[in-house]
Every structure is written in C-alpha cells, then in structure tokens.
Tab-separated table of C-alpha atoms and ligand atoms in Angstrom:
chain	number	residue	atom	x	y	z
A	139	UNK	CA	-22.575	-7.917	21.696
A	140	UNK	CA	-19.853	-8.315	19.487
A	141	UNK	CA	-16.721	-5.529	19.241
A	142	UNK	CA	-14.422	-5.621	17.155
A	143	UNK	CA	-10.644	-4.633	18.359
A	144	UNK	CA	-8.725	-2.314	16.267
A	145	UNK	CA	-4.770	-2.063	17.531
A	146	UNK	CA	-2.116	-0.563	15.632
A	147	UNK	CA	1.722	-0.065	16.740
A	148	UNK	CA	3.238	3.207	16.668
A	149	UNK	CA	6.173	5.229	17.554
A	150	UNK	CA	5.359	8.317	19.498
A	151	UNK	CA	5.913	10.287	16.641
A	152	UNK	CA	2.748	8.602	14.370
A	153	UNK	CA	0.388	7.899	17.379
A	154	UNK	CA	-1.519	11.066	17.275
A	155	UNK	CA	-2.498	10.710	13.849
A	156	UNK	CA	-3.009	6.803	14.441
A	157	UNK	CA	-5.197	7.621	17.051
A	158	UNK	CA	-6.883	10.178	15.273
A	159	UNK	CA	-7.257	7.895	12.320
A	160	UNK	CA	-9.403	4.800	14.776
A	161	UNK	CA	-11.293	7.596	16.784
A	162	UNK	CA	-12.874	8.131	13.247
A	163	UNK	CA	-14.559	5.120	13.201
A	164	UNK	CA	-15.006	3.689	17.568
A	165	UNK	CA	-15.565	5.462	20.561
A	166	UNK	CA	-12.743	6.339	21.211
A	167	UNK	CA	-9.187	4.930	21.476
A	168	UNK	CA	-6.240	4.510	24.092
A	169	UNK	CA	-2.671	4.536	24.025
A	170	UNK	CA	-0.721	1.912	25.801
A	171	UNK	CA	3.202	1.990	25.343
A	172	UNK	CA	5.593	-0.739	25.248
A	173	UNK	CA	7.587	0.037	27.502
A	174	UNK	CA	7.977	1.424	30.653
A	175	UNK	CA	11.283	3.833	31.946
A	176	UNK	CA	11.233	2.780	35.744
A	177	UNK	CA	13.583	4.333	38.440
A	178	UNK	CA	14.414	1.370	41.306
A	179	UNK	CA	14.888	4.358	43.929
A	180	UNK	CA	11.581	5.919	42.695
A	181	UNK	CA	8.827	3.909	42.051
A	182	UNK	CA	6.493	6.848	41.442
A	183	UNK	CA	8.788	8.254	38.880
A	184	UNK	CA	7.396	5.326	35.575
A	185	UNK	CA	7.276	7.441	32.378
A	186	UNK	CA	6.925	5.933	28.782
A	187	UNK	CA	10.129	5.479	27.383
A	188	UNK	CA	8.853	7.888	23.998
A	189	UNK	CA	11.952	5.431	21.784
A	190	UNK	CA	9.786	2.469	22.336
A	191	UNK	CA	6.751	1.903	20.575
A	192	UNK	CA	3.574	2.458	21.311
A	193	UNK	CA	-0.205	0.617	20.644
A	194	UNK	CA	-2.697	2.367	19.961
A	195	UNK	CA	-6.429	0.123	20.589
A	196	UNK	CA	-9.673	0.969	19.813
A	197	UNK	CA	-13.304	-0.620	19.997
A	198	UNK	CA	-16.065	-0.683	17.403
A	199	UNK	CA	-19.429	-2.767	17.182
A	200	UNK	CA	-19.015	-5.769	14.523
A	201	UNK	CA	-22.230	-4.719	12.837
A	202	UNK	CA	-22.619	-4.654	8.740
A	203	UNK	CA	-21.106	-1.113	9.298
A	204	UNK	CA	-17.658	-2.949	10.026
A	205	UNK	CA	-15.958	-3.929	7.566
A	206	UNK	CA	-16.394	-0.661	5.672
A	207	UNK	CA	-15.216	0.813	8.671
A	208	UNK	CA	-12.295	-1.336	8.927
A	209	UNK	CA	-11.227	-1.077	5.506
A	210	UNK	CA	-11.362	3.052	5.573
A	211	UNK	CA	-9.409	2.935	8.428
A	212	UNK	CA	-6.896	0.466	6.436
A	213	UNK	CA	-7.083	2.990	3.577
A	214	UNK	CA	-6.138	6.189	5.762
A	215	UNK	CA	-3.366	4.071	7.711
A	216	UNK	CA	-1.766	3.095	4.279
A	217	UNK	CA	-2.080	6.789	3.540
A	218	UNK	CA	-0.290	8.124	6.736
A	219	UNK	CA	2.298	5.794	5.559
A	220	UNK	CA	2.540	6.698	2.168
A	221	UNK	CA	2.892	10.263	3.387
A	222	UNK	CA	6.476	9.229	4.569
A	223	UNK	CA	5.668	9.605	8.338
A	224	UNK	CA	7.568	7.406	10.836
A	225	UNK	CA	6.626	3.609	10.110
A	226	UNK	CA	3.105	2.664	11.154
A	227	UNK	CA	2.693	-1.182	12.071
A	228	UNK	CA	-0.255	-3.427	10.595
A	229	UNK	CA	-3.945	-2.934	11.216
A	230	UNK	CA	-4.539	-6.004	13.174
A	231	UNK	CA	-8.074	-6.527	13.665
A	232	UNK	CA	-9.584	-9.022	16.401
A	233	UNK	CA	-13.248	-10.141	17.717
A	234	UNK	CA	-13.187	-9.660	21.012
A	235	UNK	CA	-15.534	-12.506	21.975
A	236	UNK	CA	-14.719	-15.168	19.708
A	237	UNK	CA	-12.359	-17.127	19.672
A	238	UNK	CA	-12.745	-18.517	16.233
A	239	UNK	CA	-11.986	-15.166	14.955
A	240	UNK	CA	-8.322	-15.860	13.917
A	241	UNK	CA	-9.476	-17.629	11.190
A	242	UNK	CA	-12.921	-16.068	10.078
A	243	UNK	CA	-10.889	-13.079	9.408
A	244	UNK	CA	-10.423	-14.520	5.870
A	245	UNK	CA	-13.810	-15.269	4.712
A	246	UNK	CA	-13.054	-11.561	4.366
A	247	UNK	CA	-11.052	-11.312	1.411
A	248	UNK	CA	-12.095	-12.239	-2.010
A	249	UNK	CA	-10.446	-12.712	-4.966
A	250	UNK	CA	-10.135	-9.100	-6.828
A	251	UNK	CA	-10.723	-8.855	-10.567
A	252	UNK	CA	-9.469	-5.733	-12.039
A	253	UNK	CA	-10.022	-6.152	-16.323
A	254	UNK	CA	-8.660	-9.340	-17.255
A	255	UNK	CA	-6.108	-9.569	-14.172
A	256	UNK	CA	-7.225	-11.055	-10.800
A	257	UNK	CA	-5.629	-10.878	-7.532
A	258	UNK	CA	-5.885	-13.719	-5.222
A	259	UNK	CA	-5.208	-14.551	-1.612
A	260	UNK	CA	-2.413	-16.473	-1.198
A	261	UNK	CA	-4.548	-19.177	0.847
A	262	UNK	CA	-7.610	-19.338	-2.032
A	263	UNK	CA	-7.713	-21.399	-5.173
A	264	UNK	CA	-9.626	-19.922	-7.638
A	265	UNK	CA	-10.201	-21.356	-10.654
A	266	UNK	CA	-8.625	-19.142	-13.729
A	267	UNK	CA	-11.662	-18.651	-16.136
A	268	UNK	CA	-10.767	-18.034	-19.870
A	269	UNK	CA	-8.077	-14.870	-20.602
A	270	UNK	CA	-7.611	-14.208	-17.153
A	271	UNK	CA	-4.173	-13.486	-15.555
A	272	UNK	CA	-3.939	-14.382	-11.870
A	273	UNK	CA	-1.550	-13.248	-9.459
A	274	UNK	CA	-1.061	-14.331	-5.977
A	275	UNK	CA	-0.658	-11.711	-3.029
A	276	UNK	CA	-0.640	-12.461	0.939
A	277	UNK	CA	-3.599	-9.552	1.537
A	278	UNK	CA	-1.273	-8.665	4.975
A	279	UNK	CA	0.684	-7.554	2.357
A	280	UNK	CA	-1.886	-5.432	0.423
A	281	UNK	CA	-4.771	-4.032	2.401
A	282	UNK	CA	-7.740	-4.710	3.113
A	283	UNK	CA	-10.660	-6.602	1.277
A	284	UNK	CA	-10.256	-4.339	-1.671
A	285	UNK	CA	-7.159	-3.528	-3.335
A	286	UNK	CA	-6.658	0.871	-3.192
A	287	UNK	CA	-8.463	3.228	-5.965
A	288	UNK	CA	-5.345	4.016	-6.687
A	289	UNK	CA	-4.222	0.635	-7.119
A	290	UNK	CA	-6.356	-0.683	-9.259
A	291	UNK	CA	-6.147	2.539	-10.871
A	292	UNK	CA	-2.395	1.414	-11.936
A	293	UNK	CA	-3.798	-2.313	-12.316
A	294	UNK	CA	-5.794	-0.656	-15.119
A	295	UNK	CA	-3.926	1.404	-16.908
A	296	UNK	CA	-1.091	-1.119	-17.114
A	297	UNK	CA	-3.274	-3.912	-18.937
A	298	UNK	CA	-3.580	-1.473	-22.035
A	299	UNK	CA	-0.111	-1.216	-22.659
A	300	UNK	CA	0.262	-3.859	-25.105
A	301	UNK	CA	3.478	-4.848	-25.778
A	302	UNK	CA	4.212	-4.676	-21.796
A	303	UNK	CA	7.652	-2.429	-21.794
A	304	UNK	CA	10.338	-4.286	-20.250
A	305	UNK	CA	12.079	-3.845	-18.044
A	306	UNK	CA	9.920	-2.190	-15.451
A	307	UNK	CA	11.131	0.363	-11.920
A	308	UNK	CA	8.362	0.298	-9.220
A	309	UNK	CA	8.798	3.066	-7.392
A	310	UNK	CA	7.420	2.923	-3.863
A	311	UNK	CA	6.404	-1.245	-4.272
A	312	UNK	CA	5.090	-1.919	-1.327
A	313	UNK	CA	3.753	-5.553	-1.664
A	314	UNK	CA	5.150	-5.779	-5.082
A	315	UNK	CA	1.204	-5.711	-6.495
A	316	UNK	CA	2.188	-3.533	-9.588
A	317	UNK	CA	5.099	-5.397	-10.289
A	318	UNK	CA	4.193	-8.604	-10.093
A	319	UNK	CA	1.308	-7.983	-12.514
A	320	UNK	CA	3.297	-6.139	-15.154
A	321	UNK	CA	5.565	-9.414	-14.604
A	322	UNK	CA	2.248	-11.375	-15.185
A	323	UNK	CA	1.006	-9.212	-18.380
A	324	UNK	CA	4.169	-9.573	-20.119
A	325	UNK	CA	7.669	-8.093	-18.835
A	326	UNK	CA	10.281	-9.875	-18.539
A	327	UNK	CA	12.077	-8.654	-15.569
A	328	UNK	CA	11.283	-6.117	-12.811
A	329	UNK	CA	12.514	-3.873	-10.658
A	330	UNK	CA	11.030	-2.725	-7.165
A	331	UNK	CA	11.970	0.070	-4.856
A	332	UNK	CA	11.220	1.275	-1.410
A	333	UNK	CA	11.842	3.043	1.452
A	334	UNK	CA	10.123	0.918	3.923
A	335	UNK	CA	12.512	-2.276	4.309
A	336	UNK	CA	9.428	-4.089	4.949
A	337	UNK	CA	8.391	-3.771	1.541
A	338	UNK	CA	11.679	-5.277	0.307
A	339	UNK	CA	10.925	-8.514	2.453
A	340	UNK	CA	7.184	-8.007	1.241
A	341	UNK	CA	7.496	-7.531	-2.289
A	342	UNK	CA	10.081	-10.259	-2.665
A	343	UNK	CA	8.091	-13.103	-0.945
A	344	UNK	CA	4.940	-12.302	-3.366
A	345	UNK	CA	7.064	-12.363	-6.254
A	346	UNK	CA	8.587	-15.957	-5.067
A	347	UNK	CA	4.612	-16.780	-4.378
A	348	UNK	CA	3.940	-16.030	-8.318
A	349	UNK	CA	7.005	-17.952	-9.429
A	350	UNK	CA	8.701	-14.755	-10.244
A	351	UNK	CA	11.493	-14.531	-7.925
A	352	UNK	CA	14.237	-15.148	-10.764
A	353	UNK	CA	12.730	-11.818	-12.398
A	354	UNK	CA	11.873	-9.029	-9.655
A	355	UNK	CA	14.510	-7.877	-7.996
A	356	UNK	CA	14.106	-5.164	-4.557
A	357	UNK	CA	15.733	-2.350	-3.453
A	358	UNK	CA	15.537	-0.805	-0.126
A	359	UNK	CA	15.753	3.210	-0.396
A	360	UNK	CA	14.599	6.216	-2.578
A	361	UNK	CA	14.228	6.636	-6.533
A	362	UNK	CA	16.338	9.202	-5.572
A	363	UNK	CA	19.566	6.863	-5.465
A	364	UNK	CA	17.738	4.202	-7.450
A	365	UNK	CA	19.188	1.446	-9.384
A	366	UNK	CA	21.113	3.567	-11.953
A	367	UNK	CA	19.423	2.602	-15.450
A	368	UNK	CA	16.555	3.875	-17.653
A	369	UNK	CA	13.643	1.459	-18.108
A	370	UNK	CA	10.950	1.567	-20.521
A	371	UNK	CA	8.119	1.432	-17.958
A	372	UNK	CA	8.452	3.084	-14.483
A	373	UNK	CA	4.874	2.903	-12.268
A	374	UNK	CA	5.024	5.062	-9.101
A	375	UNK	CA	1.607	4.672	-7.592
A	376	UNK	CA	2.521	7.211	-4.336
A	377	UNK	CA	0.846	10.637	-3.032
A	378	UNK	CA	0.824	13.778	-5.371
A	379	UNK	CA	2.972	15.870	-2.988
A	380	UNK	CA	6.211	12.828	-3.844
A	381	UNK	CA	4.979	12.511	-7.566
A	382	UNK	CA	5.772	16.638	-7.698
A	383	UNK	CA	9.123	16.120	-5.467
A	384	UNK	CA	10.319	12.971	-7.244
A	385	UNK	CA	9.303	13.886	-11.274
A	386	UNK	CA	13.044	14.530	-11.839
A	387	UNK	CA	14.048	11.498	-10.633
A	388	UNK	CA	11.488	9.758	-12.139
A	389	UNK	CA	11.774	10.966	-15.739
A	390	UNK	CA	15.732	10.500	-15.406
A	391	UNK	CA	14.797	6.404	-14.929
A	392	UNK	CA	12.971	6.840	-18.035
A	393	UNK	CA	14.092	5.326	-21.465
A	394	UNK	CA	14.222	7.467	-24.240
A	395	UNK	CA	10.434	6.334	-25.589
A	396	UNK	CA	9.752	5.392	-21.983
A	397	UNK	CA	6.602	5.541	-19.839
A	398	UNK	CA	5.674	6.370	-16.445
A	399	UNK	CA	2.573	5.619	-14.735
A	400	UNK	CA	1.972	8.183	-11.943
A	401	UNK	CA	-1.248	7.245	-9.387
A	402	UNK	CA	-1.704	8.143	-5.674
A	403	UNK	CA	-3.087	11.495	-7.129
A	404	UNK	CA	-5.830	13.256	-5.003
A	405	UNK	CA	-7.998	14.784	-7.577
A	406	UNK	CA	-7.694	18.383	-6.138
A	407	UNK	CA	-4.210	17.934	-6.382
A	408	UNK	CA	-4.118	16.414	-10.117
A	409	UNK	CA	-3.108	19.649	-11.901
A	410	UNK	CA	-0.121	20.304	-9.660
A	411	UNK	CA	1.387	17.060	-10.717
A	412	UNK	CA	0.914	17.462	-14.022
A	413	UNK	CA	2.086	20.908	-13.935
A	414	UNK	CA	5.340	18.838	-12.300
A	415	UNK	CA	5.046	16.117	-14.894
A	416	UNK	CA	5.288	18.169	-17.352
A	417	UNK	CA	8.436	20.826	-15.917
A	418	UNK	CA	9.836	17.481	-15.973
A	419	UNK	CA	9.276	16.922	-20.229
A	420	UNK	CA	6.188	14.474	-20.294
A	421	UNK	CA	3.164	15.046	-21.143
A	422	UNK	CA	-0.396	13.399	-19.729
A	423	UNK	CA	-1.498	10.185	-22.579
A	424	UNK	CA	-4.109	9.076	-20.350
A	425	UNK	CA	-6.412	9.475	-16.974
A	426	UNK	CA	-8.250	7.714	-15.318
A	427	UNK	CA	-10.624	9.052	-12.057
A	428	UNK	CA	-11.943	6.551	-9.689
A	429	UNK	CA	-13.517	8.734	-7.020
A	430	UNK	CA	-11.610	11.248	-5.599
A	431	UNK	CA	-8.267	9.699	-7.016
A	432	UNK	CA	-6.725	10.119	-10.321
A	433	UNK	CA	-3.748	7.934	-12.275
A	434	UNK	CA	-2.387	8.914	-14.859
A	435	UNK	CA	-0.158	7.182	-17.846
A	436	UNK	CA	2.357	9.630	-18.870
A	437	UNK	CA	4.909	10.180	-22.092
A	438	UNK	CA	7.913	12.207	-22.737
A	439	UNK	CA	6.282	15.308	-24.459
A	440	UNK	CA	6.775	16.407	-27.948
B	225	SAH	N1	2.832	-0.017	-5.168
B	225	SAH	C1	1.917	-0.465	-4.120
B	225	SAH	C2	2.124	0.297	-2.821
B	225	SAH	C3	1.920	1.775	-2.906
B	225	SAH	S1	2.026	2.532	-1.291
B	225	SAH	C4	0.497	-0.335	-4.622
B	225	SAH	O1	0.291	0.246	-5.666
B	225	SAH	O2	-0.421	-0.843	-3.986
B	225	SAH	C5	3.354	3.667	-1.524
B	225	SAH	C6	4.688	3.052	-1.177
B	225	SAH	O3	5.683	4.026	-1.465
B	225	SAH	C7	4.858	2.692	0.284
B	225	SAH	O4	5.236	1.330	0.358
B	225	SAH	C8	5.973	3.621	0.777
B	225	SAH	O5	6.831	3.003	1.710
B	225	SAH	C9	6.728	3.937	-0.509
B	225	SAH	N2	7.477	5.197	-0.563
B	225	SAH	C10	7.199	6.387	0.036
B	225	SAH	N3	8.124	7.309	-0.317
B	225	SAH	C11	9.003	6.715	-1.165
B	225	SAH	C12	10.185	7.141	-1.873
B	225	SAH	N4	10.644	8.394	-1.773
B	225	SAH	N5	10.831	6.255	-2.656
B	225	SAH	C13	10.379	4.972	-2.741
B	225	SAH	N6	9.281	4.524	-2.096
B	225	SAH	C14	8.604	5.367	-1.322
C-alpha cells in the first residue's frame, strides 16, 4: 500500500485546529514538537517547550480520493491562515514508500486557465496559444493544483476591467497572484501588502519570475498603516469578517473614481459585507458566486 504523509508545522497556538483540519481527511494525526525543555537533574521532568514549534503528521491512502483530499486540506489550511491565526507552515506532502516522490509531486500541477489569463508553474513551459496572458507562479507559493474559488474569482473579475486602473494596492498578496496578473492585463505599477512577511519574500520573487520586479513593490503589515496613497484599483481577496473590519481602510486607499475588488466572501456571509461596503460609500457593480464563495467588484456609490 501506498500512504501518503501529510505534516504541517505549527505553533502551539494553531495545532489544534491544524490537527483538526488533517483528522478530516486520515485516520488520525499526531503531534510531535520541536523541541524538548529537559532538566539535567531530572530526567523524568521533559515537557514541550509550548515557544517552539510544533509538527503536526498525518497518514492517508494515495488512492484517486487523494489529491482531492489533499487539496481541501490545502484550501482549509490557507483559510486558518487567512483568518489571521498564528502563522501556519506549508502543507508538505510526501509518499511514504517511494522514493521518487520528490519529484512526481509535480506531475500534479497543471497550468490554470482562468478567461484569457493562465497561470503556470514556474518549472512548465507552456506554449501561449493566441490572446492568452501567461503568468508565472512557484505553486509553493499558491496552493494546491487549483488556484482558490476565491482566487480565480478575483482572476475573473479583474480581466473585465478594461482599461486596467493603474496603479493597483493588493491587500493581503500572498503570492502576489492578483497582482502580478493585473500587472500582466495592463497596469503599470503595483502595489502589494501583507501581514505575513512571508508573503513579502513570496510575492516579490513571483513578480521578479514574470519580469515585473521594476513594477510591484511589497509591504510587510496591515492596510491599516498602508502605503499612504489612493489608487484607482485596490483587490483584497481575504475572509468576509476582515473585508467588514478593514472597509474603512480600504475605501480611504481608494481614488476618487476608484475600484475595489472584495473576494474571500463566504456566501452566507455576503450581505454583511456589503452592508459594510456600503457604510463605507460603495456600492456592489458586480458578483460573481463560484460555490459557496462570492467576489464582488465594488464602486463608490452615487
Ligand atoms: N491574494 C492572494 C492571497 C490571498 S490569502 C490570492 O488571492 O490568492 C489572504 C492573505 O491576506 C494572506 O496572505 C494573509 O496573510 C493576508 N492578510 C490577512 N490579514 C491581513 C491584513 N489585515 N492586512 C493585509 N494582509 C492580510
């Protein structure tokens, strides 16, 4: 039989929920730390040192079930994230009888085609077919073999803005992915913000990957003490319950005739944060459901 080996670091603050989060899809999931407080006069008093981190493992058969497995358990990780909990490290996924694993892992990923833009890993060539914009991500970057509903959802609504608004905030950037494609569809310059300082790292090494590093610029931190300008295009693709916290902020980095794409929206949650939106002076221009997740391209009102 073949298992697959799930293993996440966490501090001791996130590793319930990690754990919680694998159990879904193994049997069930153990918690090793990294590091051990010992006591040379005591050798039976070895706790876990709870500042250290932890790593959370967990087994599941490598059947066809996988990789939807893997990739929901991506999806909810990236969520616990988003949710501003402590930092959660990478899903790192392993075969645990084959050795050749560490580099079948990326017959995995395929290039993603959302409209006319397609995302490709870094390590693929794909050949760009008529009208197509590519752009170039390092997937342990994104997540997963599929970019996020709420993603794409973003990806989508920003290829109908025609001109592309320049310049652009990206509020919560992660890899960059929004970004870099409004770079790609048009704008000029770009600006990305986060308050994981991996994403800074992240987002700026996919932007150098797309020949873009001249034009996106990252900031570690909140929109809250954001780069202090209005832009004509601000995408914040995070969860509903920041989108309702943050629509001050967000509307205050807003040019006069500006717009803000909002995603990360849970549907039940949708009217809340256009209740927000609009407290805030815009008003909803367009939606778009995928599922059970909603973006939405909003406008100042009146
Ligand atoms: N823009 C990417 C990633 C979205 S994940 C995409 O669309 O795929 C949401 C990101 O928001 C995470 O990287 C998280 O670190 C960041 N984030 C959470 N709270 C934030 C805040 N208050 N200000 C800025 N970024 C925040």
């Amino acid at each position: 039989m073949r298992w697959l080996e799930l293993s996440v670091v966490a501090d001791s603050e996130a590793v319930e929920a990690v754990s919680e989060i694998l159990g879904r899809v193994s049997e069930g999931t153990s918690v090793q730390p990294t590091r051990l407080i010992t006591n040379p006069n005591d050798e039976l008093a070895v706790r876990d040192d709870p500042a250290s981190p932890y790593v959370v493992t967990a087994h599941l058969l490598d059947d066809p079930a996988s990789a939807g497995a893997v990739e929901a358990t991506e999806r909810a990780l990236w969520h616990l994230q988003a949710f501003g909990l402590r930092p959660v490290g990478e899903l790192r996924v392993r075969a645990v009888d084959d050795a050749s694993w560490a580099e079948t892992w990326k017959d995995h990923y395929v290039p993603q085609r959302i409209g006319r833009l397609v995302v490709v890993p870094s390590w693929l060539d794909e050949p760009r077919r008529d009208g197509e914009v590519q752009i170039v991500l390092d997937p342990g970057m994104a997540f997963g073999t599929g970019l996020h509903p709420t993603t794409r959802g973003c990806l989508e609504l920003l290829q109908e803005l025609d001109p592309m608004p320049s310049p652009v905030l990206d509020v919560g950037t992660g890899s960059g992915i929004l970004a870099i494609a409004a770079l790609a569809l048009g704008a000029t310059s770009a600006a990305g913000i986060d308050t994981d300082e991996l994403s800074v790292e992240a987002s700026t090494a996919n932007a150098a990957r797309n020949g873009m590093a001249d034009r996106f610029t990252a900031f570690h931190g909140s929109v809250e003490a954001g780069p202090d300008a209005a832009y004509p295009l601000v995408v914040a693709n995070l969860v509903a319950a920041l989108l309702v916290r943050l629509a001050p902020q967000l509307v205050a980095h807003l040019a006069p005739r500006g717009v803000l794409i909002a995603s990360g929206i849970i549907e039940p949650r949708a009217a809340e944060v256009v209740d927000a939106m609009r407290g805030a002076g815009l008003a909803v221009a367009q939606r778009r459901d995928d599922g059970e997740w909603v973006s939405l391209r909003l406008e100042r009102a009146g």
